[in-house]
mmCIF file of C-alpha atoms in Angstrom:
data_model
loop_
_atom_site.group_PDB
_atom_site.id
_atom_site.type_symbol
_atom_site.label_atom_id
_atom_site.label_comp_id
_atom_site.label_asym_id
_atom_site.label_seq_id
_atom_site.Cartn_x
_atom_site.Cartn_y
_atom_site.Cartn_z
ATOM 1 C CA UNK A 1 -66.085 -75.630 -31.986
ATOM 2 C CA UNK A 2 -67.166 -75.188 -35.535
ATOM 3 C CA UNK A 3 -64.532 -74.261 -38.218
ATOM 4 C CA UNK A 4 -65.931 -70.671 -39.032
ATOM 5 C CA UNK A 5 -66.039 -69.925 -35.035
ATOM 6 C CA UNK A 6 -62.099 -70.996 -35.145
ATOM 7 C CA UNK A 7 -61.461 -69.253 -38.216
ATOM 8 C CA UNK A 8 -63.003 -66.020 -36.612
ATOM 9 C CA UNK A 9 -60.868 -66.061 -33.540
ATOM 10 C CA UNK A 10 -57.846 -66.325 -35.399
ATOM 11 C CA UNK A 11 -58.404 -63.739 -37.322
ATOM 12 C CA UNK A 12 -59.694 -61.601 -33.997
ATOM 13 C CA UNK A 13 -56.251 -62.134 -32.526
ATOM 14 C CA UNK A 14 -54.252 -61.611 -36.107
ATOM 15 C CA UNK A 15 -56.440 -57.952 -35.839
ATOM 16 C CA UNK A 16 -55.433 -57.341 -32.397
ATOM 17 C CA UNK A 17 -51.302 -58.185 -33.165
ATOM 18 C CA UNK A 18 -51.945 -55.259 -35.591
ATOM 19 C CA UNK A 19 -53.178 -52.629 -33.748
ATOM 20 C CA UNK A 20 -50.676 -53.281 -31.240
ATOM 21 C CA UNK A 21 -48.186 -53.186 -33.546
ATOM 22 C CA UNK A 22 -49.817 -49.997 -35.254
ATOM 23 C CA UNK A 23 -49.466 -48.220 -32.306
ATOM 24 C CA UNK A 24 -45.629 -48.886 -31.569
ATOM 25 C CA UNK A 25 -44.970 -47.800 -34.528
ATOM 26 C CA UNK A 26 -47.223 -44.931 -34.419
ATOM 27 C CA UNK A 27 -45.476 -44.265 -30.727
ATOM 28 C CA UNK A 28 -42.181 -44.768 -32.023
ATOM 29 C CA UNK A 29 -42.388 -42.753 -34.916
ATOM 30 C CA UNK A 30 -43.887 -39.789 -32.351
ATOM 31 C CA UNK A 31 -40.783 -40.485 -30.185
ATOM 32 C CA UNK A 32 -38.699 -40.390 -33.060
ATOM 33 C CA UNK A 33 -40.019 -36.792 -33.986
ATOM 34 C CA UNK A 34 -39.740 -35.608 -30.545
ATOM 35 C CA UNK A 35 -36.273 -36.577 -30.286
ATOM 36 C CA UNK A 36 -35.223 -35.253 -33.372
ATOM 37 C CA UNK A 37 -36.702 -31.668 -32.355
ATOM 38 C CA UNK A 38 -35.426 -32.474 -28.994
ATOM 39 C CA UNK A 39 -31.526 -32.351 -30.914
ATOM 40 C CA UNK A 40 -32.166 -29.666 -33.050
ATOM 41 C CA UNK A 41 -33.272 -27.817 -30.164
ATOM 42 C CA UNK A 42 -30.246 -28.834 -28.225
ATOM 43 C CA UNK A 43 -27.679 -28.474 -31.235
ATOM 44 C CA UNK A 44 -29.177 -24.576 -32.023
ATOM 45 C CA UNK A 45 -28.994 -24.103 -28.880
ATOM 46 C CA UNK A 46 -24.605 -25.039 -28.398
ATOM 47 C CA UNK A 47 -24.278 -23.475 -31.808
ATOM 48 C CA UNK A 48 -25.663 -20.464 -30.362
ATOM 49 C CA UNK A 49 -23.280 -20.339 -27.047
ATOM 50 C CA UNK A 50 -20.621 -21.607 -29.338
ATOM 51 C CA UNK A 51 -20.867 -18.748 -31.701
ATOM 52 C CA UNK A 52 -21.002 -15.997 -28.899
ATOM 53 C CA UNK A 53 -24.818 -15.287 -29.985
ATOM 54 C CA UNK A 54 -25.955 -15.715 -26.285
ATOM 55 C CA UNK A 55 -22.756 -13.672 -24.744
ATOM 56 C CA UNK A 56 -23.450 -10.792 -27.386
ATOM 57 C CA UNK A 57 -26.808 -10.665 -26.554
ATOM 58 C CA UNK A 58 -26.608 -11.024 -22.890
ATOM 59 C CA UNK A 59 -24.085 -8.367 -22.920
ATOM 60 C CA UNK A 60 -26.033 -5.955 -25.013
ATOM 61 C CA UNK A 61 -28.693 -6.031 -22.908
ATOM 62 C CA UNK A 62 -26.755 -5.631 -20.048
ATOM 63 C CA UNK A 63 -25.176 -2.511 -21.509
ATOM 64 C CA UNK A 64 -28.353 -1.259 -22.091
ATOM 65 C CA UNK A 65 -29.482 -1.590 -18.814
ATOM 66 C CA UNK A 66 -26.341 0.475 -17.790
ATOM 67 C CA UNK A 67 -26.960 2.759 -20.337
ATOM 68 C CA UNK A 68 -30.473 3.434 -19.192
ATOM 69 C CA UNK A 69 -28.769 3.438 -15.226
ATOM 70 C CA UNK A 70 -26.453 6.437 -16.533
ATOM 71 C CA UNK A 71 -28.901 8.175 -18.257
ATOM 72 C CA UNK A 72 -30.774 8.926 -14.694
ATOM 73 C CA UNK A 73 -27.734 9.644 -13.111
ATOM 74 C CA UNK A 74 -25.515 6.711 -12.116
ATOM 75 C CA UNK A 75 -22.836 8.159 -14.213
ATOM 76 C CA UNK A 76 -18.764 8.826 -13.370
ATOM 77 C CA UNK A 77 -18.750 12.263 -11.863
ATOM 78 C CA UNK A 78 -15.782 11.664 -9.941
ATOM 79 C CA UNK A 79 -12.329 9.507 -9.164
ATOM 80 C CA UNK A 80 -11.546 9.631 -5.611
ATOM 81 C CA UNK A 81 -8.288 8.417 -4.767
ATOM 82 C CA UNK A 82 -6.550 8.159 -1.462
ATOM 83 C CA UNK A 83 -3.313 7.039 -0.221
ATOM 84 C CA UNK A 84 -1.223 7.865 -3.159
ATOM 85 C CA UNK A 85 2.338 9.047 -2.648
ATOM 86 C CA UNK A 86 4.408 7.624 -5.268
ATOM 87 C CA UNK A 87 2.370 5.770 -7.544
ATOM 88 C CA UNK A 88 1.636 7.509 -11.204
ATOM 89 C CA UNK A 89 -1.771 8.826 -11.528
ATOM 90 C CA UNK A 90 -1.120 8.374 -15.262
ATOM 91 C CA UNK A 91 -0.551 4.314 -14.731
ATOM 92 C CA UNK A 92 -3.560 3.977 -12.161
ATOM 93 C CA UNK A 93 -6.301 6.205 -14.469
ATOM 94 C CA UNK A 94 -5.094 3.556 -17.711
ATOM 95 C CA UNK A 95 -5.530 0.545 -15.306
ATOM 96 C CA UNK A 96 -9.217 1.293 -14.276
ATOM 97 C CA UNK A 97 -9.693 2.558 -17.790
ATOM 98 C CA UNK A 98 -12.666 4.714 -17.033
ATOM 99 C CA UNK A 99 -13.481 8.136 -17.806
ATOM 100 C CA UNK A 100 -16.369 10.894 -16.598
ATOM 101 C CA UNK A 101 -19.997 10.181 -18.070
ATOM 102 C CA UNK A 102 -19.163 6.269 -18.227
ATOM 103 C CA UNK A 103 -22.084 4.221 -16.647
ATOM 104 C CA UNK A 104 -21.211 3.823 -13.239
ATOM 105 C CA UNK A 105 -22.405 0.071 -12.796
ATOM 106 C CA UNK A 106 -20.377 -0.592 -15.876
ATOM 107 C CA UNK A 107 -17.535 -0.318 -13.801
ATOM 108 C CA UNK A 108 -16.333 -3.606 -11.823
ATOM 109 C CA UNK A 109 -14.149 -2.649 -8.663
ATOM 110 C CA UNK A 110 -12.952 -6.183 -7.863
ATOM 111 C CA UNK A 111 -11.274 -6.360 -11.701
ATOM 112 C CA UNK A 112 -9.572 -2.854 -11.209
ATOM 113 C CA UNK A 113 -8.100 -3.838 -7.537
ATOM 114 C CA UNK A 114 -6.419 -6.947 -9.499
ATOM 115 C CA UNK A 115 -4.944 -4.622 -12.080
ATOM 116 C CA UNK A 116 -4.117 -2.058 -9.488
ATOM 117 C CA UNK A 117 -2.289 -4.346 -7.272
ATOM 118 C CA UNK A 118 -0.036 -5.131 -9.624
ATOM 119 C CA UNK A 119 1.464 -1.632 -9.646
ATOM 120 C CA UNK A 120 4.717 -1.685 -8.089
ATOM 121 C CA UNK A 121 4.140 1.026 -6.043
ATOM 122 C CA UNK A 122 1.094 -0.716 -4.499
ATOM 123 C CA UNK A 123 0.965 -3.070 -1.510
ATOM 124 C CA UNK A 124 -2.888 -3.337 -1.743
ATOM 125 C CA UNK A 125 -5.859 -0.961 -3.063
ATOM 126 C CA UNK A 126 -9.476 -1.237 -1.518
ATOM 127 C CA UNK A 127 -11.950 0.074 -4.612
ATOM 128 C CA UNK A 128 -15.714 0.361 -5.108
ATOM 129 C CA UNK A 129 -18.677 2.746 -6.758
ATOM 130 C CA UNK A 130 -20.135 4.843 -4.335
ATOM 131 C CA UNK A 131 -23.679 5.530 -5.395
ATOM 132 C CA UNK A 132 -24.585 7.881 -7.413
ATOM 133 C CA UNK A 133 -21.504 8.998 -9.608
ATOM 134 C CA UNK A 134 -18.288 8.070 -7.229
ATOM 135 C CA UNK A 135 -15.581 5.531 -7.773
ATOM 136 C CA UNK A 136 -13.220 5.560 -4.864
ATOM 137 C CA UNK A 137 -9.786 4.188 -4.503
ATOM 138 C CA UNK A 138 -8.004 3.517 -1.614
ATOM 139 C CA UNK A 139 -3.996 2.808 -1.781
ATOM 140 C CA UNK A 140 -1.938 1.464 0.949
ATOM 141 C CA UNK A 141 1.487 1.934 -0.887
ATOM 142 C CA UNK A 142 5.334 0.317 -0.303
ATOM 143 C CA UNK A 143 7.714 2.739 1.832
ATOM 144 C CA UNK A 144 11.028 2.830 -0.161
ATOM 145 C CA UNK A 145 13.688 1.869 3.101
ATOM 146 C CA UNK A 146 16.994 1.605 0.831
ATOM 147 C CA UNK A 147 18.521 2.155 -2.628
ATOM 148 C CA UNK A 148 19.717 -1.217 -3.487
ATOM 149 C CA UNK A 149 23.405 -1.551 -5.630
ATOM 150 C CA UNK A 150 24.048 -4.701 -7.529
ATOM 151 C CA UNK A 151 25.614 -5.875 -10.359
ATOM 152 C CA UNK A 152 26.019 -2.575 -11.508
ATOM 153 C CA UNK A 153 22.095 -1.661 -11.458
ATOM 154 C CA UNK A 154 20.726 0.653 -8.622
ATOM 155 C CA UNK A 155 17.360 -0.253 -7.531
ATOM 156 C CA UNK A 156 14.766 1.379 -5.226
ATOM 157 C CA UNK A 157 13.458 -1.283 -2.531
ATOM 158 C CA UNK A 158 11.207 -1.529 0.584
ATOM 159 C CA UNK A 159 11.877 -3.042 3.748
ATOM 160 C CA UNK A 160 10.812 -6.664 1.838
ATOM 161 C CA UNK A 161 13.707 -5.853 -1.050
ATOM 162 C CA UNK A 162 10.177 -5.406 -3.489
ATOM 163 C CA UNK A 163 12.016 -3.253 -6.021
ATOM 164 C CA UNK A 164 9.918 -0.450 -6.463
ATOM 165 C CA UNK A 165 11.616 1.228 -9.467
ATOM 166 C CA UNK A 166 14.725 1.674 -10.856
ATOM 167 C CA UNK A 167 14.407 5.015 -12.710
ATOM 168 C CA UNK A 168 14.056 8.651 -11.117
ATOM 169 C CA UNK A 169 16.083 8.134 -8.129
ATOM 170 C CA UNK A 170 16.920 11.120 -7.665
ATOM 171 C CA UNK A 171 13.923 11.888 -5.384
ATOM 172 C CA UNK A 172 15.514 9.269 -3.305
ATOM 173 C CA UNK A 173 19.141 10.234 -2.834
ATOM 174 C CA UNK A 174 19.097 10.823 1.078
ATOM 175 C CA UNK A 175 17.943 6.762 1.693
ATOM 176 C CA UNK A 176 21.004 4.384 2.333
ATOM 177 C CA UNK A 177 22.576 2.289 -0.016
ATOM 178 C CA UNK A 178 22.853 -1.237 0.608
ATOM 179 C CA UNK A 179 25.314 -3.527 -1.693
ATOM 180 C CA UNK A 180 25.677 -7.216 -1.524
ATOM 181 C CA UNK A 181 23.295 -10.099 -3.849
ATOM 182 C CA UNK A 182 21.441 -10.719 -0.468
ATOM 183 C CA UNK A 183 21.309 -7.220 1.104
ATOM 184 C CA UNK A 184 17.999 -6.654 0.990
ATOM 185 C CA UNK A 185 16.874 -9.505 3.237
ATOM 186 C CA UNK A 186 19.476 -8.744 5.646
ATOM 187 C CA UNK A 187 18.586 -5.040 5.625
ATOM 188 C CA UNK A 188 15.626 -4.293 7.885
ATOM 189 C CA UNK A 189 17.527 -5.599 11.280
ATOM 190 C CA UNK A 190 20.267 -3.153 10.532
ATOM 191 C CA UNK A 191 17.917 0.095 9.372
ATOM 192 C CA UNK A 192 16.126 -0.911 12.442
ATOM 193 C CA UNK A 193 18.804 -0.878 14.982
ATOM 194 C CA UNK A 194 20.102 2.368 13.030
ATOM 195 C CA UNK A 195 17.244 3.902 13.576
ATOM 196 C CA UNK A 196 18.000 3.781 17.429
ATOM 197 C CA UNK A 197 21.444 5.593 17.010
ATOM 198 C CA UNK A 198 20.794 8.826 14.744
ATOM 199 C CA UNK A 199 24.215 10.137 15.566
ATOM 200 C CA UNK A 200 25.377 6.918 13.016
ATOM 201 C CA UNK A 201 22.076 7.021 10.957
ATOM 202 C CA UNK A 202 22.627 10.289 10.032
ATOM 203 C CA UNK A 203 26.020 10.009 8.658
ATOM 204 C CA UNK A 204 25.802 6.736 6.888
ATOM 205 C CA UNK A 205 26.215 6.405 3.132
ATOM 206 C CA UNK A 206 26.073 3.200 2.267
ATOM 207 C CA UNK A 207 25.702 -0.856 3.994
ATOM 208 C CA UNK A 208 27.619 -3.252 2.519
ATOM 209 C CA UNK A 209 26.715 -7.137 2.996
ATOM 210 C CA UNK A 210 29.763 -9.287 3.918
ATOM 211 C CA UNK A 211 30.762 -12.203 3.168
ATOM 212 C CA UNK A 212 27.351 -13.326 3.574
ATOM 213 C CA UNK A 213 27.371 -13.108 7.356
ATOM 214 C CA UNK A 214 28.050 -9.235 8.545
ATOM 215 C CA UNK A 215 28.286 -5.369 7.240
ATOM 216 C CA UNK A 216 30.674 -2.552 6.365
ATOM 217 C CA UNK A 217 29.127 0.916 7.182
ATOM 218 C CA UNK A 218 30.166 3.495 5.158
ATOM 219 C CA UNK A 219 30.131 7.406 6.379
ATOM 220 C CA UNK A 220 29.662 10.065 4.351
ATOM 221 C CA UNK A 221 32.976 11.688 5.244
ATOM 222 C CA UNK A 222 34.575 8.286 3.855
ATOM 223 C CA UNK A 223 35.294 6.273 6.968
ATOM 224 C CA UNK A 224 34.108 2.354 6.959
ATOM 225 C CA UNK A 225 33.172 1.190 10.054
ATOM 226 C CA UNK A 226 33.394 -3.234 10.022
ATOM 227 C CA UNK A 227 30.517 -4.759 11.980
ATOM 228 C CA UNK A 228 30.789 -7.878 13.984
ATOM 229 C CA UNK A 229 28.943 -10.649 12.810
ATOM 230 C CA UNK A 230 26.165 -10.789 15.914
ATOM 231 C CA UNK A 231 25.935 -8.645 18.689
ATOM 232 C CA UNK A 232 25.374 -5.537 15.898
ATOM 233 C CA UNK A 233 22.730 -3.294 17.782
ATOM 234 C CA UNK A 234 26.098 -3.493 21.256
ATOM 235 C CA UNK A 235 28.290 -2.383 18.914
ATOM 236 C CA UNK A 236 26.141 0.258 17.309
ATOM 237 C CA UNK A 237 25.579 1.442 20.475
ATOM 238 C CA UNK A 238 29.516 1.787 22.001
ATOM 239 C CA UNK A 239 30.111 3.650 18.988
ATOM 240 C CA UNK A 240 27.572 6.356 19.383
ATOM 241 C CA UNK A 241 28.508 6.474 22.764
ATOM 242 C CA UNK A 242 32.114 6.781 21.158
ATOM 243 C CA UNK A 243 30.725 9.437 19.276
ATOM 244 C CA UNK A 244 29.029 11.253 22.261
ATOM 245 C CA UNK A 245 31.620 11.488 24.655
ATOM 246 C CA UNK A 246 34.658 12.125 22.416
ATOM 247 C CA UNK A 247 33.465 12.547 18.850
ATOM 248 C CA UNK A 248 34.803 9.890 17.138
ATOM 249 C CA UNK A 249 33.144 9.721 14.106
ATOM 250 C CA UNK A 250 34.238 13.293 13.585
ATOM 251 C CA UNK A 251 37.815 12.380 13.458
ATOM 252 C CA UNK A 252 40.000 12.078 10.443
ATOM 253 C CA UNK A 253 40.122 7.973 10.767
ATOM 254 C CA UNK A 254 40.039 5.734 7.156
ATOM 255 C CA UNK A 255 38.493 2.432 9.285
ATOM 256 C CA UNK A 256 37.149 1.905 12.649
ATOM 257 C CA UNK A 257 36.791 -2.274 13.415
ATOM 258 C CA UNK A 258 33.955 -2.565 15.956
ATOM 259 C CA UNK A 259 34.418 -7.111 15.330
ATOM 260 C CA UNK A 260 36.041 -7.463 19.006
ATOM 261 C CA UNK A 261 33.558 -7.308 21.603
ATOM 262 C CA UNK A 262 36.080 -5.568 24.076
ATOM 263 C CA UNK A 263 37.675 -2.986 22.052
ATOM 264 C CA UNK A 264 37.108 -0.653 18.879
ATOM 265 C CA UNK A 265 40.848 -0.726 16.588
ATOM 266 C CA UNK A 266 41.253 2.368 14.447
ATOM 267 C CA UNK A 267 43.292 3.066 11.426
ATOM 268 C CA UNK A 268 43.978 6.770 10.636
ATOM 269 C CA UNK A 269 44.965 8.318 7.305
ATOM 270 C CA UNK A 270 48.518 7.818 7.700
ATOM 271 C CA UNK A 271 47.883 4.281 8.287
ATOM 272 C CA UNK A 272 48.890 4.320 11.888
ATOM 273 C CA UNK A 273 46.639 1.462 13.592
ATOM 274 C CA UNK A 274 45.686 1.971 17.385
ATOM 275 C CA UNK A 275 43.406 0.936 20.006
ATOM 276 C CA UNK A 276 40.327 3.140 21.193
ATOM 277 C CA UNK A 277 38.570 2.698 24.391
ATOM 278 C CA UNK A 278 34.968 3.090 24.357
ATOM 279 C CA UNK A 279 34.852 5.453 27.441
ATOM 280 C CA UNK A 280 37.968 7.552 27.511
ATOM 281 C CA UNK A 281 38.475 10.513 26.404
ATOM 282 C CA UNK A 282 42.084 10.677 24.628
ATOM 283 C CA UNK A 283 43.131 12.168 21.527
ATOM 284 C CA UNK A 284 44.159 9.200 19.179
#
């Protein structure tokens, strides 16, 4: 092969190194452009979310679109509530924190149950818009079973010791009073079996918890009447039937001890102690 032919291929090959090379560096420099605009694009974009731009907007629109749902008639006409007893209207209307004309869809019923719920007064509360212009409410509210006395504080409570309030009682005077740190766990069972006997229920003032393990009764007209420690609801019951046959809670008696299964002991004013019979019918 002749020098010029050699010289010539060399210089072929040299050309063809440098196109190649031209065109990574033409490629990389396109690359290089694309992934700069690629992290603009990307940081604009997180300084946008960052900076609330996108929630602002996406809320504003959204408003709008509520707007524009009120304006043909998917607007607050009314609050229906049901099932409220106790609860303060006042208390419930702040919570949903929605007045007449509002947008309707602006309105978000699973948010106001959460806030409702937490209402004292409230054991649960079913809410949601009914089309065109309703928001309904439904309560299922505590029952107050006792006034609860401890450390000096009077509480109201239902029948899982939830305190309910512990301000205007006075609507609340005729429920029993329970005493004792854990009264109100040990309360139900004993309002329950109550409940059976009216002739006591009636007349009872106040349940205190004893010792940890049993309650004194106390009756209106002053007498305390000492539970056993099981067995309550048979005693309960021989002391109504006390009661029925010779009127025992009507007498002038300071304590009656219903502890012994087989006999009720009563102390009168004097202080005279003596044994009663469930069943006869002897002045004591």
């Amino acid at each position: 092969m002749s020098r010029s032919r050699k010289t010539n291929a060399r210089s072929g090959r040299r050309r063809g190194v440098n196109a190649r090379t031209q065109r990574l560096i033409t490629l990389a420099r396109r690359f290089g452009i694309i992934g700069g605009m690629v992290a603009f694009i990307v940081w604009i974009g997180a300084w946008l979310v960052l900076s609330g731009t996108v929630t602002r907007a996406v809320n504003g629109a959204q408003h709008k679109l509520y707007d524009l749902a009120a304006a043909q008639g998917f607007a607050v006409k009314d609050i229906l509530v049901e099932g409220r007893v106790n609860t303060d209207p006042d208390v419930l209307l702040a919570l949903i924190n929605i007045e007449k004309g509002d947008p309707l869809f602006a309105f978000d019923p699973d948010e106001a149950r959460d806030l409702i719920e937490r209402i004292a007064w409230v054991r649960s509360a079913h809410v949601e818009r009914r089309l065109p212009s309703t928001i309904y409410i439904g309560l299922t509210e505590r029952v107050p079973m006792a006034l609860w006395q401890n450390k000096g504080k009077i509480r109201l409570i239902d029948e899982e010791g939830v305190t309910l309030t512990d301000t205007d009682l006075a609507p609340f005077k005729d429920l029993p009073i329970i005493v004792g740190e854990d009264a109100p766990a040990q309360a139900p069972d004993l309002l329950a079996l109550l409940e059976a006997e009216p002739l006591l229920a009636e007349r009872l003032e106040a349940a205190t918890w004893v010792g940890e393990r049993r309650w004194d009764l106390k009756l209106k007209k002053g007498m305390t009447i000492k539970l056993p420690e099981t067995d309550v609801g048979f005693a309960l019951r021989r002391l109504a039937r006390a009661q029925e046959d010779d009127g025992l809670l009507d007498k002038d008696l300071i304590v009656i001890d219903a502890r012994q299964s087989d006999r009720l002991t009563v102390r009168t004013r004097p202080g005279a102690v003596e044994t009663y019979r469930a069943g006869t019918s002897g002045e004591l």
